[in-house]
Amino acid sequence: MNVILAATLLSSSQRANRVKADADLYLRPPVDRFGLLEISALEELVEVGYQYAKKEIEKLKNQQSRKS
């Protein structure tokens, strides 16, 4: 089972790298404390991601307004 999981994670990692290269904005919220299969934490994960995205987008807006 570990081999299957490792192969899946490697494939996912490679795909994520391709997506990052094509993205205009790539965000990685701080969700390392959650387990891969921790479905019971879904609502908390969504909230963490939402708050992180709001903060990062605000930073981006501020950077853009300083450039103008």
mmCIF file with all atom_site columns, C-alpha atoms in Angstrom:
data_model
loop_
_atom_site.group_PDB
_atom_site.id
_atom_site.type_symbol
_atom_site.label_atom_id
_atom_site.label_alt_id
_atom_site.label_comp_id
_atom_site.label_asym_id
_atom_site.label_entity_id
_atom_site.label_seq_id
_atom_site.pdbx_PDB_ins_code
_atom_site.Cartn_x
_atom_site.Cartn_y
_atom_site.Cartn_z
_atom_site.occupancy
_atom_site.B_iso_or_equiv
_atom_site.pdbx_formal_charge
_atom_site.auth_seq_id
_atom_site.auth_comp_id
_atom_site.auth_asym_id
_atom_site.auth_atom_id
_atom_site.pdbx_PDB_model_num
ATOM 1  C CA . MET A 1 1  ? 0.000   0.000  0.000   1.00 0.00 ? 1  MET A CA 1
ATOM 2  C CA . ASN A 1 2  ? 2.851   2.403  0.778   1.00 0.00 ? 2  ASN A CA 1
ATOM 3  C CA . VAL A 1 3  ? 4.232   1.997  -2.757  1.00 0.00 ? 3  VAL A CA 1
ATOM 4  C CA . ILE A 1 4  ? 0.874   2.889  -4.280  1.00 0.00 ? 4  ILE A CA 1
ATOM 5  C CA . LEU A 1 5  ? 0.542   5.940  -2.035  1.00 0.00 ? 5  LEU A CA 1
ATOM 6  C CA . ALA A 1 6  ? 4.104   7.062  -2.811  1.00 0.00 ? 6  ALA A CA 1
ATOM 7  C CA . ALA A 1 7  ? 3.518   6.725  -6.567  1.00 0.00 ? 7  ALA A CA 1
ATOM 8  C CA . THR A 1 8  ? 0.276   8.672  -6.311  1.00 0.00 ? 8  THR A CA 1
ATOM 9  C CA . LEU A 1 9  ? 1.927   11.450 -4.304  1.00 0.00 ? 9  LEU A CA 1
ATOM 10 C CA . LEU A 1 10 ? 4.818   11.676 -6.776  1.00 0.00 ? 10 LEU A CA 1
ATOM 11 C CA . SER A 1 11 ? 2.434   11.972 -9.701  1.00 0.00 ? 11 SER A CA 1
ATOM 12 C CA . SER A 1 12 ? 0.434   14.602 -7.848  1.00 0.00 ? 12 SER A CA 1
ATOM 13 C CA . SER A 1 13 ? 3.592   16.547 -7.015  1.00 0.00 ? 13 SER A CA 1
ATOM 14 C CA . GLN A 1 14 ? 4.714   16.552 -10.641 1.00 0.00 ? 14 GLN A CA 1
ATOM 15 C CA . ARG A 1 15 ? 1.296   17.765 -11.765 1.00 0.00 ? 15 ARG A CA 1
ATOM 16 C CA . ALA A 1 16 ? 1.342   20.514 -9.111  1.00 0.00 ? 16 ALA A CA 1
ATOM 17 C CA . ASN A 1 17 ? 4.712   21.723 -10.392 1.00 0.00 ? 17 ASN A CA 1
ATOM 18 C CA . ARG A 1 18 ? 3.313   22.019 -13.921 1.00 0.00 ? 18 ARG A CA 1
ATOM 19 C CA . VAL A 1 19 ? 0.295   23.946 -12.629 1.00 0.00 ? 19 VAL A CA 1
ATOM 20 C CA . LYS A 1 20 ? 2.531   26.317 -10.612 1.00 0.00 ? 20 LYS A CA 1
ATOM 21 C CA . ALA A 1 21 ? 4.591   27.091 -13.699 1.00 0.00 ? 21 ALA A CA 1
ATOM 22 C CA . ASP A 1 22 ? 1.466   28.094 -15.642 1.00 0.00 ? 22 ASP A CA 1
ATOM 23 C CA . ALA A 1 23 ? -0.298  30.005 -12.855 1.00 0.00 ? 23 ALA A CA 1
ATOM 24 C CA . ASP A 1 24 ? -0.449  33.784 -12.544 1.00 0.00 ? 24 ASP A CA 1
ATOM 25 C CA . LEU A 1 25 ? -0.935  33.411 -8.794  1.00 0.00 ? 25 LEU A CA 1
ATOM 26 C CA . TYR A 1 26 ? -0.208  30.281 -6.781  1.00 0.00 ? 26 TYR A CA 1
ATOM 27 C CA . LEU A 1 27 ? -1.207  30.077 -3.129  1.00 0.00 ? 27 LEU A CA 1
ATOM 28 C CA . ARG A 1 28 ? -0.238  27.348 -0.696  1.00 0.00 ? 28 ARG A CA 1
ATOM 29 C CA . PRO A 1 29 ? -2.195  27.769 2.537   1.00 0.00 ? 29 PRO A CA 1
ATOM 30 C CA . PRO A 1 30 ? -0.633  26.550 5.788   1.00 0.00 ? 30 PRO A CA 1
ATOM 31 C CA . VAL A 1 31 ? -2.413  23.208 6.039   1.00 0.00 ? 31 VAL A CA 1
ATOM 32 C CA . ASP A 1 32 ? 0.528   20.960 6.927   1.00 0.00 ? 32 ASP A CA 1
ATOM 33 C CA . ARG A 1 33 ? -0.949  20.226 10.345  1.00 0.00 ? 33 ARG A CA 1
ATOM 34 C CA . PHE A 1 34 ? -3.838  18.350 8.703   1.00 0.00 ? 34 PHE A CA 1
ATOM 35 C CA . GLY A 1 35 ? -3.539  14.734 7.639   1.00 0.00 ? 35 GLY A CA 1
ATOM 36 C CA . LEU A 1 36 ? -3.969  13.695 4.018   1.00 0.00 ? 36 LEU A CA 1
ATOM 37 C CA . LEU A 1 37 ? -7.151  11.766 4.797   1.00 0.00 ? 37 LEU A CA 1
ATOM 38 C CA . GLU A 1 38 ? -8.467  14.008 7.582   1.00 0.00 ? 38 GLU A CA 1
ATOM 39 C CA . ILE A 1 39 ? -11.894 14.515 6.056   1.00 0.00 ? 39 ILE A CA 1
ATOM 40 C CA . SER A 1 40 ? -13.423 15.491 9.392   1.00 0.00 ? 40 SER A CA 1
ATOM 41 C CA . ALA A 1 41 ? -11.408 18.731 9.255   1.00 0.00 ? 41 ALA A CA 1
ATOM 42 C CA . LEU A 1 42 ? -12.866 19.836 5.917   1.00 0.00 ? 42 LEU A CA 1
ATOM 43 C CA . GLU A 1 43 ? -14.641 22.924 7.244   1.00 0.00 ? 43 GLU A CA 1
ATOM 44 C CA . GLU A 1 44 ? -11.525 24.044 9.111   1.00 0.00 ? 44 GLU A CA 1
ATOM 45 C CA . LEU A 1 45 ? -9.390  23.442 6.011   1.00 0.00 ? 45 LEU A CA 1
ATOM 46 C CA . VAL A 1 46 ? -11.735 25.574 3.922   1.00 0.00 ? 46 VAL A CA 1
ATOM 47 C CA . GLU A 1 47 ? -11.599 28.370 6.501   1.00 0.00 ? 47 GLU A CA 1
ATOM 48 C CA . VAL A 1 48 ? -7.796  28.251 6.727   1.00 0.00 ? 48 VAL A CA 1
ATOM 49 C CA . GLY A 1 49 ? -7.558  28.428 2.939   1.00 0.00 ? 49 GLY A CA 1
ATOM 50 C CA . TYR A 1 50 ? -10.093 31.235 2.705   1.00 0.00 ? 50 TYR A CA 1
ATOM 51 C CA . GLN A 1 51 ? -8.385  33.388 5.342   1.00 0.00 ? 51 GLN A CA 1
ATOM 52 C CA . TYR A 1 52 ? -4.969  32.753 3.807   1.00 0.00 ? 52 TYR A CA 1
ATOM 53 C CA . ALA A 1 53 ? -6.194  33.678 0.321   1.00 0.00 ? 53 ALA A CA 1
ATOM 54 C CA . LYS A 1 54 ? -7.821  36.888 1.588   1.00 0.00 ? 54 LYS A CA 1
ATOM 55 C CA . LYS A 1 55 ? -4.565  37.934 3.262   1.00 0.00 ? 55 LYS A CA 1
ATOM 56 C CA . GLU A 1 56 ? -2.390  37.100 0.245   1.00 0.00 ? 56 GLU A CA 1
ATOM 57 C CA . ILE A 1 57 ? -4.719  38.804 -2.236  1.00 0.00 ? 57 ILE A CA 1
ATOM 58 C CA . GLU A 1 58 ? -4.725  41.933 -0.066  1.00 0.00 ? 58 GLU A CA 1
ATOM 59 C CA . LYS A 1 59 ? -0.905  41.899 -0.101  1.00 0.00 ? 59 LYS A CA 1
ATOM 60 C CA . LEU A 1 60 ? -0.956  41.570 -3.886  1.00 0.00 ? 60 LEU A CA 1
ATOM 61 C CA . LYS A 1 61 ? -3.389  44.478 -4.218  1.00 0.00 ? 61 LYS A CA 1
ATOM 62 C CA . ASN A 1 62 ? -1.160  46.641 -2.020  1.00 0.00 ? 62 ASN A CA 1
ATOM 63 C CA . GLN A 1 63 ? 1.897   45.764 -4.104  1.00 0.00 ? 63 GLN A CA 1
ATOM 64 C CA . GLN A 1 64 ? 0.039   46.614 -7.300  1.00 0.00 ? 64 GLN A CA 1
ATOM 65 C CA . SER A 1 65 ? -1.201  49.948 -5.950  1.00 0.00 ? 65 SER A CA 1
ATOM 66 C CA . ARG A 1 66 ? 2.373   50.918 -4.962  1.00 0.00 ? 66 ARG A CA 1
ATOM 67 C CA . LYS A 1 67 ? 3.541   50.199 -8.513  1.00 0.00 ? 67 LYS A CA 1
ATOM 68 C CA . SER A 1 68 ? 0.889   52.498 -10.006 1.00 0.00 ? 68 SER A CA 1
#
